[in-house]
PDB file of C-alpha atoms in Angstrom:
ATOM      1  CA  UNK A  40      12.874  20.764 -20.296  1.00  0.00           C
ATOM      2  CA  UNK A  41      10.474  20.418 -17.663  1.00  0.00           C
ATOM      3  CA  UNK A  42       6.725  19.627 -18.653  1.00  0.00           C
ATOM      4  CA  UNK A  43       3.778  22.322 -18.989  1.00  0.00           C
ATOM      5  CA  UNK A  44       0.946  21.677 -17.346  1.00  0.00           C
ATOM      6  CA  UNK A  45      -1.044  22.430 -20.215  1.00  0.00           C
ATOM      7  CA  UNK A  46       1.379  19.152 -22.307  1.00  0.00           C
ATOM      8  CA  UNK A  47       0.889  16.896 -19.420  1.00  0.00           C
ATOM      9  CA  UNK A  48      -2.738  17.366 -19.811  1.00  0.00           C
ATOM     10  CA  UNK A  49      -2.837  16.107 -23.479  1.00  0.00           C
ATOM     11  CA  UNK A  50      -0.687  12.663 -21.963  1.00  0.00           C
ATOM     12  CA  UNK A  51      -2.663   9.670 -21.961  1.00  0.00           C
ATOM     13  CA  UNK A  52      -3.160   9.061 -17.808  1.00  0.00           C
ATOM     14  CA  UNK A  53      -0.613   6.104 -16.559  1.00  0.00           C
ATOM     15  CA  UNK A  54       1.809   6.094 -19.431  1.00  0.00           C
ATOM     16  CA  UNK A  55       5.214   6.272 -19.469  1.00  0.00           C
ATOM     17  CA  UNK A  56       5.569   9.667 -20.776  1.00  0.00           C
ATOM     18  CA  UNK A  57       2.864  10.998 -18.118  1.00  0.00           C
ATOM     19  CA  UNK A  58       4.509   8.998 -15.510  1.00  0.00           C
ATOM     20  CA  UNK A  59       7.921  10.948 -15.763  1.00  0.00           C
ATOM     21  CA  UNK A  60       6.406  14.395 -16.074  1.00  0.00           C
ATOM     22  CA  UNK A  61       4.427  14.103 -12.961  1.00  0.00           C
ATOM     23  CA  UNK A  62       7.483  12.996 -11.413  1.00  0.00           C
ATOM     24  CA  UNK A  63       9.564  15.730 -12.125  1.00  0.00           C
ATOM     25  CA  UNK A  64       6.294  18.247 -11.492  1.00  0.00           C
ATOM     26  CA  UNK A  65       6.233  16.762  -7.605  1.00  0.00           C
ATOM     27  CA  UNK A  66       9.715  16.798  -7.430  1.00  0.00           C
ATOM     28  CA  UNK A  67       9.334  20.550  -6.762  1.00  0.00           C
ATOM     29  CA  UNK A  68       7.189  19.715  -4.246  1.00  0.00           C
ATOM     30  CA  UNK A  69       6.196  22.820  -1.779  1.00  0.00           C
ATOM     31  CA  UNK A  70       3.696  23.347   0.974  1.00  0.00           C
ATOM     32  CA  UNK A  71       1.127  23.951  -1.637  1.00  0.00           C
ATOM     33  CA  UNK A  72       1.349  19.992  -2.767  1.00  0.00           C
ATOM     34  CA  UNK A  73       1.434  19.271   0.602  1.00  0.00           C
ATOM     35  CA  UNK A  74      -1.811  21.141   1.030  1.00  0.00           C
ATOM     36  CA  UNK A  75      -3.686  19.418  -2.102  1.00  0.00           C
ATOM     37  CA  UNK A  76      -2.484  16.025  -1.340  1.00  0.00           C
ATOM     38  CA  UNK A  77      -3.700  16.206   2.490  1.00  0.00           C
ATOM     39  CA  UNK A  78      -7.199  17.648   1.204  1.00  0.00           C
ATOM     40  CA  UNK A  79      -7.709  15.274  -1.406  1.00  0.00           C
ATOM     41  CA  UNK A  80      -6.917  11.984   0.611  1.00  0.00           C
ATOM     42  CA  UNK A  81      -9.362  13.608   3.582  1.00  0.00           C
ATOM     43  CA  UNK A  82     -12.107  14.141   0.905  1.00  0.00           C
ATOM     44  CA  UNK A  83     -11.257  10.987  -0.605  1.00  0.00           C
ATOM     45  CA  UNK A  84     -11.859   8.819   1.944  1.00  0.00           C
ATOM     46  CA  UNK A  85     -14.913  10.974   3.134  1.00  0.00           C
ATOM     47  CA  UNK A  86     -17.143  11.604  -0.333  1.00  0.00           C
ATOM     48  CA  UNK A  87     -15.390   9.296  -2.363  1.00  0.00           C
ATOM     49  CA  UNK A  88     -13.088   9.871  -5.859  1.00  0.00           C
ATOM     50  CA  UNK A  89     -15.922  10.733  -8.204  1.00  0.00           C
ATOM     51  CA  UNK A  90     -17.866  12.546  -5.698  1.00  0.00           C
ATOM     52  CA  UNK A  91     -14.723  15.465  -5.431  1.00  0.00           C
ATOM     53  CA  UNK A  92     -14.670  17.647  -8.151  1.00  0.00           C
ATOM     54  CA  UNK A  93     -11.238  19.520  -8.821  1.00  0.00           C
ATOM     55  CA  UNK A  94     -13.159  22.772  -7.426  1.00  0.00           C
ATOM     56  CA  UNK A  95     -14.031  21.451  -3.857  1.00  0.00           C
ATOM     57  CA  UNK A  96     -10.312  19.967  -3.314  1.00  0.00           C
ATOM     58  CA  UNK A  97      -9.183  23.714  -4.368  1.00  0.00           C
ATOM     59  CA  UNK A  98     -11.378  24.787  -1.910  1.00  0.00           C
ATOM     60  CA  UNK A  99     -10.297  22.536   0.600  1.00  0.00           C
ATOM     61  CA  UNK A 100      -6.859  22.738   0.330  1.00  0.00           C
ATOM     62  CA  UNK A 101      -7.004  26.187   0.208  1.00  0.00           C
ATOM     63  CA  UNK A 102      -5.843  27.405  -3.010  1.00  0.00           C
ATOM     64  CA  UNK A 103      -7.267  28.639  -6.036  1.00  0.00           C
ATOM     65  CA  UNK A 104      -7.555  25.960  -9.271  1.00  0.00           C
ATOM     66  CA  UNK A 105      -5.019  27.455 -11.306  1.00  0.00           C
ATOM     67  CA  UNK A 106      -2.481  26.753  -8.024  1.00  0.00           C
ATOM     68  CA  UNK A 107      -4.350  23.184  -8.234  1.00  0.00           C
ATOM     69  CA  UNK A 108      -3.491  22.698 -12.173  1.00  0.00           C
ATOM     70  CA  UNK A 109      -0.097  24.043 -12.172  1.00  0.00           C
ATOM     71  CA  UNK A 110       0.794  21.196  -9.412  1.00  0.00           C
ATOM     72  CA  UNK A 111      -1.220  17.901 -11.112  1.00  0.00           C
ATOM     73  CA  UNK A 112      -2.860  17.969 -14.540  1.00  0.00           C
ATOM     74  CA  UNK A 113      -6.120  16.580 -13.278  1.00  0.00           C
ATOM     75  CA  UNK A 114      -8.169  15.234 -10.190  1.00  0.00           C
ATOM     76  CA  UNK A 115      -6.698  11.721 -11.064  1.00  0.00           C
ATOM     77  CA  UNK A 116      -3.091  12.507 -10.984  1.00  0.00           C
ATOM     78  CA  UNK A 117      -3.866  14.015  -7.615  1.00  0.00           C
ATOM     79  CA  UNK A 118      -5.289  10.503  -6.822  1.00  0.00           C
ATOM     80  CA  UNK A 119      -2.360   8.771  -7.685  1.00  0.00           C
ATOM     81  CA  UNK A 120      -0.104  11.011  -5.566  1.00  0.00           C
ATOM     82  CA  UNK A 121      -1.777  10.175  -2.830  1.00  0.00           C
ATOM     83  CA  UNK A 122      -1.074   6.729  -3.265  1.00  0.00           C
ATOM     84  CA  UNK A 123       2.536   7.218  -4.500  1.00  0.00           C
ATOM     85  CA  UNK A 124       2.209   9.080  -0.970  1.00  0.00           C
ATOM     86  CA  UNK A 125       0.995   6.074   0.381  1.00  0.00           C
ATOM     87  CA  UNK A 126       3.724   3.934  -0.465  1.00  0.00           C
ATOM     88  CA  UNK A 127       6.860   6.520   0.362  1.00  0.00           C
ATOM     89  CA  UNK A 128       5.635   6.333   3.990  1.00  0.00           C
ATOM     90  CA  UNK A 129       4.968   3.026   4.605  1.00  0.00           C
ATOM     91  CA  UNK A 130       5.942   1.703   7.694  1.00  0.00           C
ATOM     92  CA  UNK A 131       5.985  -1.690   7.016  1.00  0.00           C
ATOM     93  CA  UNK A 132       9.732  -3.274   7.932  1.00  0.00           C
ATOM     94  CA  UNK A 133       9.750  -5.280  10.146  1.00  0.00           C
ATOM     95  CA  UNK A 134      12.140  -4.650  13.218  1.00  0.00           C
ATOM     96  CA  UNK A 135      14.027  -7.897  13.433  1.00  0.00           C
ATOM     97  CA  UNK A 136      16.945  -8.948  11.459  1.00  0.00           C
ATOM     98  CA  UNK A 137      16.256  -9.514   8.193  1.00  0.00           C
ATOM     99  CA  UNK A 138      19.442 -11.886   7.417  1.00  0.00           C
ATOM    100  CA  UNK A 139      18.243 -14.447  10.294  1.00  0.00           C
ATOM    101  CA  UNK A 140      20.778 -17.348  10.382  1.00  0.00           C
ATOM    102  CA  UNK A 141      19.337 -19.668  13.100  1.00  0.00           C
ATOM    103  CA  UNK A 142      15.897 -20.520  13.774  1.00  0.00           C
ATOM    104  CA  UNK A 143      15.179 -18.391  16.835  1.00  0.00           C
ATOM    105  CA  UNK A 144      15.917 -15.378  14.317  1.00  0.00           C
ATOM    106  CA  UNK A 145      13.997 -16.805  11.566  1.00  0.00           C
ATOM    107  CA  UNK A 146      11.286 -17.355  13.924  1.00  0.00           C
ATOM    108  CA  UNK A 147      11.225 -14.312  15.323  1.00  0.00           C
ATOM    109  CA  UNK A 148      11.687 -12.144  12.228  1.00  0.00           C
ATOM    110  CA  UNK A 149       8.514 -13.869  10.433  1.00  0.00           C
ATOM    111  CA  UNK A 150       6.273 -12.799  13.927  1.00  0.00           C
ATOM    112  CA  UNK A 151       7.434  -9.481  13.799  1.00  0.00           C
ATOM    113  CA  UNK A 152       6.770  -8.990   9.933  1.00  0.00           C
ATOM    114  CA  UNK A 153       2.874 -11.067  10.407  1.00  0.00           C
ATOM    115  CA  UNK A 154       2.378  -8.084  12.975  1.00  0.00           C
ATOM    116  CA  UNK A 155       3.342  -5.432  11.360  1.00  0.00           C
ATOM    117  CA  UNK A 156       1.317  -6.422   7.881  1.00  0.00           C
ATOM    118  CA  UNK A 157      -1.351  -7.699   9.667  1.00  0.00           C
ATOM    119  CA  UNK A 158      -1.160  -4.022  11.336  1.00  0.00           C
ATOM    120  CA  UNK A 159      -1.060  -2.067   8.851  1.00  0.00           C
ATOM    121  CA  UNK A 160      -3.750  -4.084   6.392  1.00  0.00           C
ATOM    122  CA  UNK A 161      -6.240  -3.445   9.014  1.00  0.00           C
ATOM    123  CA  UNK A 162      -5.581   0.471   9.320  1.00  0.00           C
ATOM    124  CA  UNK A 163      -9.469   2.124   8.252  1.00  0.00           C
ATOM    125  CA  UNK A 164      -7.799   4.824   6.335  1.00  0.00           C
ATOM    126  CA  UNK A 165      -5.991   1.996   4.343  1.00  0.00           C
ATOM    127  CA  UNK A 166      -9.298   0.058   3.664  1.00  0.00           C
ATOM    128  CA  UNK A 167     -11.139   2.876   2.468  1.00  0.00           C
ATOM    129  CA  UNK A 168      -8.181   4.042   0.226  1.00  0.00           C
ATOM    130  CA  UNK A 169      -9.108   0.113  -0.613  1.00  0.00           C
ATOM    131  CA  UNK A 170     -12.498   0.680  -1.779  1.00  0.00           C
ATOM    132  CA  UNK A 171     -12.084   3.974  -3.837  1.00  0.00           C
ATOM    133  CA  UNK A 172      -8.969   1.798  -5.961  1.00  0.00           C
ATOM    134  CA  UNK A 173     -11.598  -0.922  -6.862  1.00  0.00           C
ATOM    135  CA  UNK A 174     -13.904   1.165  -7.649  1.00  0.00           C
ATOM    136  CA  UNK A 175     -11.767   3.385 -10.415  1.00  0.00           C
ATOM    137  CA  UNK A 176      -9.155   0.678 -11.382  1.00  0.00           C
ATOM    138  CA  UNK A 177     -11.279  -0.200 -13.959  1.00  0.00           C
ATOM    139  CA  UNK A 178     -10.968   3.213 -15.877  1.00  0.00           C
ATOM    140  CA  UNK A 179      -7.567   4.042 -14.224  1.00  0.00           C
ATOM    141  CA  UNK A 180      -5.569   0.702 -14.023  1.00  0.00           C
ATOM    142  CA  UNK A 181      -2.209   2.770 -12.899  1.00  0.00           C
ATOM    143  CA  UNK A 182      -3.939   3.367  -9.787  1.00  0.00           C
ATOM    144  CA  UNK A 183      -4.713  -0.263  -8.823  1.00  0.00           C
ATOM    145  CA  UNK A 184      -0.686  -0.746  -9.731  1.00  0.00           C
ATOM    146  CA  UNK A 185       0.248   2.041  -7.693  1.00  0.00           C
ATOM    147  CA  UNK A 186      -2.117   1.021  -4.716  1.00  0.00           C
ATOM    148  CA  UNK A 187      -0.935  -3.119  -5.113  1.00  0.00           C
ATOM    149  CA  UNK A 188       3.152  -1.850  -4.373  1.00  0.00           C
ATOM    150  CA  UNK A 189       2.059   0.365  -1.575  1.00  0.00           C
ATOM    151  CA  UNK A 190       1.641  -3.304   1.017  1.00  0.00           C
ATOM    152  CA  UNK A 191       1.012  -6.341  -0.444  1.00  0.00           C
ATOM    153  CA  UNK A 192       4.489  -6.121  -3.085  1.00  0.00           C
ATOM    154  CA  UNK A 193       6.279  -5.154  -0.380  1.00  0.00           C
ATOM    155  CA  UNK A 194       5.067  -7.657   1.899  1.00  0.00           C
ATOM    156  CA  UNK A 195       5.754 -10.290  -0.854  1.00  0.00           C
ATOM    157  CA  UNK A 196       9.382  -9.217  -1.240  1.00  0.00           C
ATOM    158  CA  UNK A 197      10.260  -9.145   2.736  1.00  0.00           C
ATOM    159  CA  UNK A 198       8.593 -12.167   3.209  1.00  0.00           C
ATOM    160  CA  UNK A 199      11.021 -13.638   0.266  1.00  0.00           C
ATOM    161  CA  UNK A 200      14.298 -12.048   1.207  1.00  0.00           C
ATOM    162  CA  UNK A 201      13.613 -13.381   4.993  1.00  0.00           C
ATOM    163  CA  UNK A 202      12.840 -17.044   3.846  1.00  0.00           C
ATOM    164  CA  UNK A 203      15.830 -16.971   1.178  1.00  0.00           C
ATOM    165  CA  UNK A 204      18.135 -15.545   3.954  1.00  0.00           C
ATOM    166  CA  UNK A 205      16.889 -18.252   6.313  1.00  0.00           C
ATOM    167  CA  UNK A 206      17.292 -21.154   3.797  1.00  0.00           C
ATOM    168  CA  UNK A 207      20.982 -19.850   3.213  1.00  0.00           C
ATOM    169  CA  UNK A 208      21.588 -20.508   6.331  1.00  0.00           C
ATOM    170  CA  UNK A 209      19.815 -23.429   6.400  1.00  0.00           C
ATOM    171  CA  UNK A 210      16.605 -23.283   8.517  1.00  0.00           C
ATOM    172  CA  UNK A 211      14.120 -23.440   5.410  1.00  0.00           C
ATOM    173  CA  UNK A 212      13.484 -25.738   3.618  1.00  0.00           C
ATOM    174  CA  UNK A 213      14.260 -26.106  -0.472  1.00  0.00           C
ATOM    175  CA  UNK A 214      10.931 -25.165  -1.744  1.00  0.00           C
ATOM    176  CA  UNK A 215       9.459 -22.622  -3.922  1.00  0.00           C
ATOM    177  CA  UNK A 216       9.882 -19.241  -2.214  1.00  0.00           C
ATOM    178  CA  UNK A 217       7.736 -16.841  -4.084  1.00  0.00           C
ATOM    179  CA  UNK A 218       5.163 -19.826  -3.292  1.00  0.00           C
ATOM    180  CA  UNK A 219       6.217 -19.647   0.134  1.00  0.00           C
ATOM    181  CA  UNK A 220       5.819 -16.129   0.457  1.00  0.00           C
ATOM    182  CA  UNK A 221       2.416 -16.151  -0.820  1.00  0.00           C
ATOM    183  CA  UNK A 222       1.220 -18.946   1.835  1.00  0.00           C
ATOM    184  CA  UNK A 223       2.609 -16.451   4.361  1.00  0.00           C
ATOM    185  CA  UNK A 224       0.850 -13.442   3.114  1.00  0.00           C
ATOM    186  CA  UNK A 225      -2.345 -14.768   1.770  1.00  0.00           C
ATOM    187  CA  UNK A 226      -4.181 -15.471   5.242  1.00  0.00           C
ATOM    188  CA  UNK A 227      -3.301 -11.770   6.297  1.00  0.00           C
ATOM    189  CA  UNK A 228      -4.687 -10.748   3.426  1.00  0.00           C
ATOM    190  CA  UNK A 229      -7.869 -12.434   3.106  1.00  0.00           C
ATOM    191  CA  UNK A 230      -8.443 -11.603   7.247  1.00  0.00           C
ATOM    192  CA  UNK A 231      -8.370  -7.605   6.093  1.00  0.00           C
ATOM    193  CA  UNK A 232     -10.160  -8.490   3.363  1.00  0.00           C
ATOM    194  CA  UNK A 233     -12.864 -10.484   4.914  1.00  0.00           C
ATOM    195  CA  UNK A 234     -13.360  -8.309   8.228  1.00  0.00           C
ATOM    196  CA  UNK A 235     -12.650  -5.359   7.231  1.00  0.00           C
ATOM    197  CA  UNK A 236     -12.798  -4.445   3.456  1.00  0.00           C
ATOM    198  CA  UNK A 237     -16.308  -6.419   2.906  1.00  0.00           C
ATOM    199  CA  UNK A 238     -17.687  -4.982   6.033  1.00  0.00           C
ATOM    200  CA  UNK A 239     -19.824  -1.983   5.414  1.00  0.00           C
ATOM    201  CA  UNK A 240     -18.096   0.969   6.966  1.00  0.00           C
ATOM    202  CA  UNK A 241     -20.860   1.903   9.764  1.00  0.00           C
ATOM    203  CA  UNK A 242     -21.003  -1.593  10.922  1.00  0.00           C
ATOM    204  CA  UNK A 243     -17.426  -1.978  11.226  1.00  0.00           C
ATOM    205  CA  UNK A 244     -17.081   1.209  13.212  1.00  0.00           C
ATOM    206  CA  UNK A 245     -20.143  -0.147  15.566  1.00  0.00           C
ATOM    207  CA  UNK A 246     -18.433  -3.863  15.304  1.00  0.00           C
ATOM    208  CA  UNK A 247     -15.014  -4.535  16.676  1.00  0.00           C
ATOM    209  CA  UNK A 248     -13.260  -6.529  14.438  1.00  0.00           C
ATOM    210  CA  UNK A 249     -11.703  -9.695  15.274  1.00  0.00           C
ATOM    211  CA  UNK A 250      -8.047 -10.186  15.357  1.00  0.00           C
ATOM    212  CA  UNK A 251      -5.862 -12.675  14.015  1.00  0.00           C
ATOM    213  CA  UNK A 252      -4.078 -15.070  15.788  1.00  0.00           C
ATOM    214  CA  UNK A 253      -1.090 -14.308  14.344  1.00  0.00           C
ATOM    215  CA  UNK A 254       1.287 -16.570  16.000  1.00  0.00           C
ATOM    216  CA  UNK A 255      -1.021 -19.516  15.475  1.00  0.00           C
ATOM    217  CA  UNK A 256      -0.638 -18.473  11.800  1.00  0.00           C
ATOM    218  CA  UNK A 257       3.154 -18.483  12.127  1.00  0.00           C
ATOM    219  CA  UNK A 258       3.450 -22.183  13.635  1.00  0.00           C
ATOM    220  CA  UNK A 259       1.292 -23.368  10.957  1.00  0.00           C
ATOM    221  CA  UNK A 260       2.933 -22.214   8.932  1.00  0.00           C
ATOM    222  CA  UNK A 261       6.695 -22.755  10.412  1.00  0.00           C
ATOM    223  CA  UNK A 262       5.531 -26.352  10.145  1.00  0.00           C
ATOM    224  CA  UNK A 263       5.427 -26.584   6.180  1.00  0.00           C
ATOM    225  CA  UNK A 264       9.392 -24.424   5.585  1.00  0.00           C
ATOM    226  CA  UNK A 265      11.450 -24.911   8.338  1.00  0.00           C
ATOM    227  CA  UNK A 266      14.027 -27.820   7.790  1.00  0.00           C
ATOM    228  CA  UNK A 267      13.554 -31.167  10.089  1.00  0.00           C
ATOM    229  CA  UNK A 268      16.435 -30.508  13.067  1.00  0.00           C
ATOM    230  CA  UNK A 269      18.302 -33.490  12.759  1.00  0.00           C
TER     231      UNK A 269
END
């Protein structure tokens, strides 16, 4: 039977149970969730998650608050949709093969992935999604999981296919490749982090920010997994 809205808001928020209800509430999705969801991440990122209350995203999206609570229980199952959002249309895969089998491919496929991350950690409206999932982890630590799958996970787990694929056929080295992947990943990271994240938002729009070498990075870090050519 599919869940009330008035059941779903007695659910603890981030449990299983809630989880699977939501899912099967957005799985009728209609132009109505598309409405809330694009009104809450635009006054998201511009007030803030505590600053919104459930009656200005009505009023944004357009659409009265009982057509707001029979779509998401509460403002922070709206949140989390967003970010769910987030992740569903991601853009991050990277272009080149991602079963390289000589070095040129491995080379080549690890550039084009650095890019693309490196891209995409550095998009504003991805940094201040950022902020506002620091801020309410705390009190809503399905969030922060939600918001840690939408990038860095999946950077982690194309990062480890290409470098398994790639020591298959023998270009990498034996090593630990969850390890591996982090080295790769970590100084993309930290750059966002660093220069854009930490940076207070008027300064960084005054500022430009500045970019990472990113094939530098690669050759370092080429260096430490490919195999010696005998």
């Amino acid at each position: 039977m599919c869940p009330t809205v008035n059941s779903l808001r007695t659910v603890p928020f981030g449990s299983a149970e809630g989880r699977r209800g939501l899912m099967e509430l957005r799985s009728r999705e209609d132009a109505k969730v598309r409405q809330i969801r694009q009104a809450a991440k635009a006054l998201f990122l511009r007030h803030g998650f505590a600053a919104v209350s459930t009656a200005a995203l009505a009023r944004e999206a357009g659409v009265s608050k009982e057509t707001l609570y029979s779509r998401y229980p509460n403002k922070e199952a709206v949140l989390a949709d967003v970010l769910e959002h987030l992740i569903s249309a991601g853009r991050l895969r990277t272009s080149a093969t991602s079963s390289p089998r000589t070095r040129d491919e491995v080379d080549g496929a690890l550039r084009s992935l650095a890019r693309e991350l490196s891209g995409e950690l550095m998009e504003r409206e991805y940094i201040e999604l950022a902020r506002i999932v620091i801020a309410e982890t705390p009190r809503l630590p399905h969030v922060g999981e939600i918001f840690r799958l939408s990038v860095p996970e999946r950077a982690f787990e194309l990062t480890t296919d290409l470098l398994m694929a790639g020591r298959k056929a023998h270009v990498i080295r034996d090593l630990d490749m969850v390890t591996a992947a982090r080295l790769f990943v970590g100084p993309l990271v930290v750059h966002a982090l660093t220069n854009v994240l930490l940076v207070a938002p008027q300064i960084a729009r005054d500022t430009p920010t500045p970019p990472l070498d990113v094939d530098k990075h690669v050759d370092v870090f080429l260096t430490t997994v490919l195999q010696e050519e005998r």
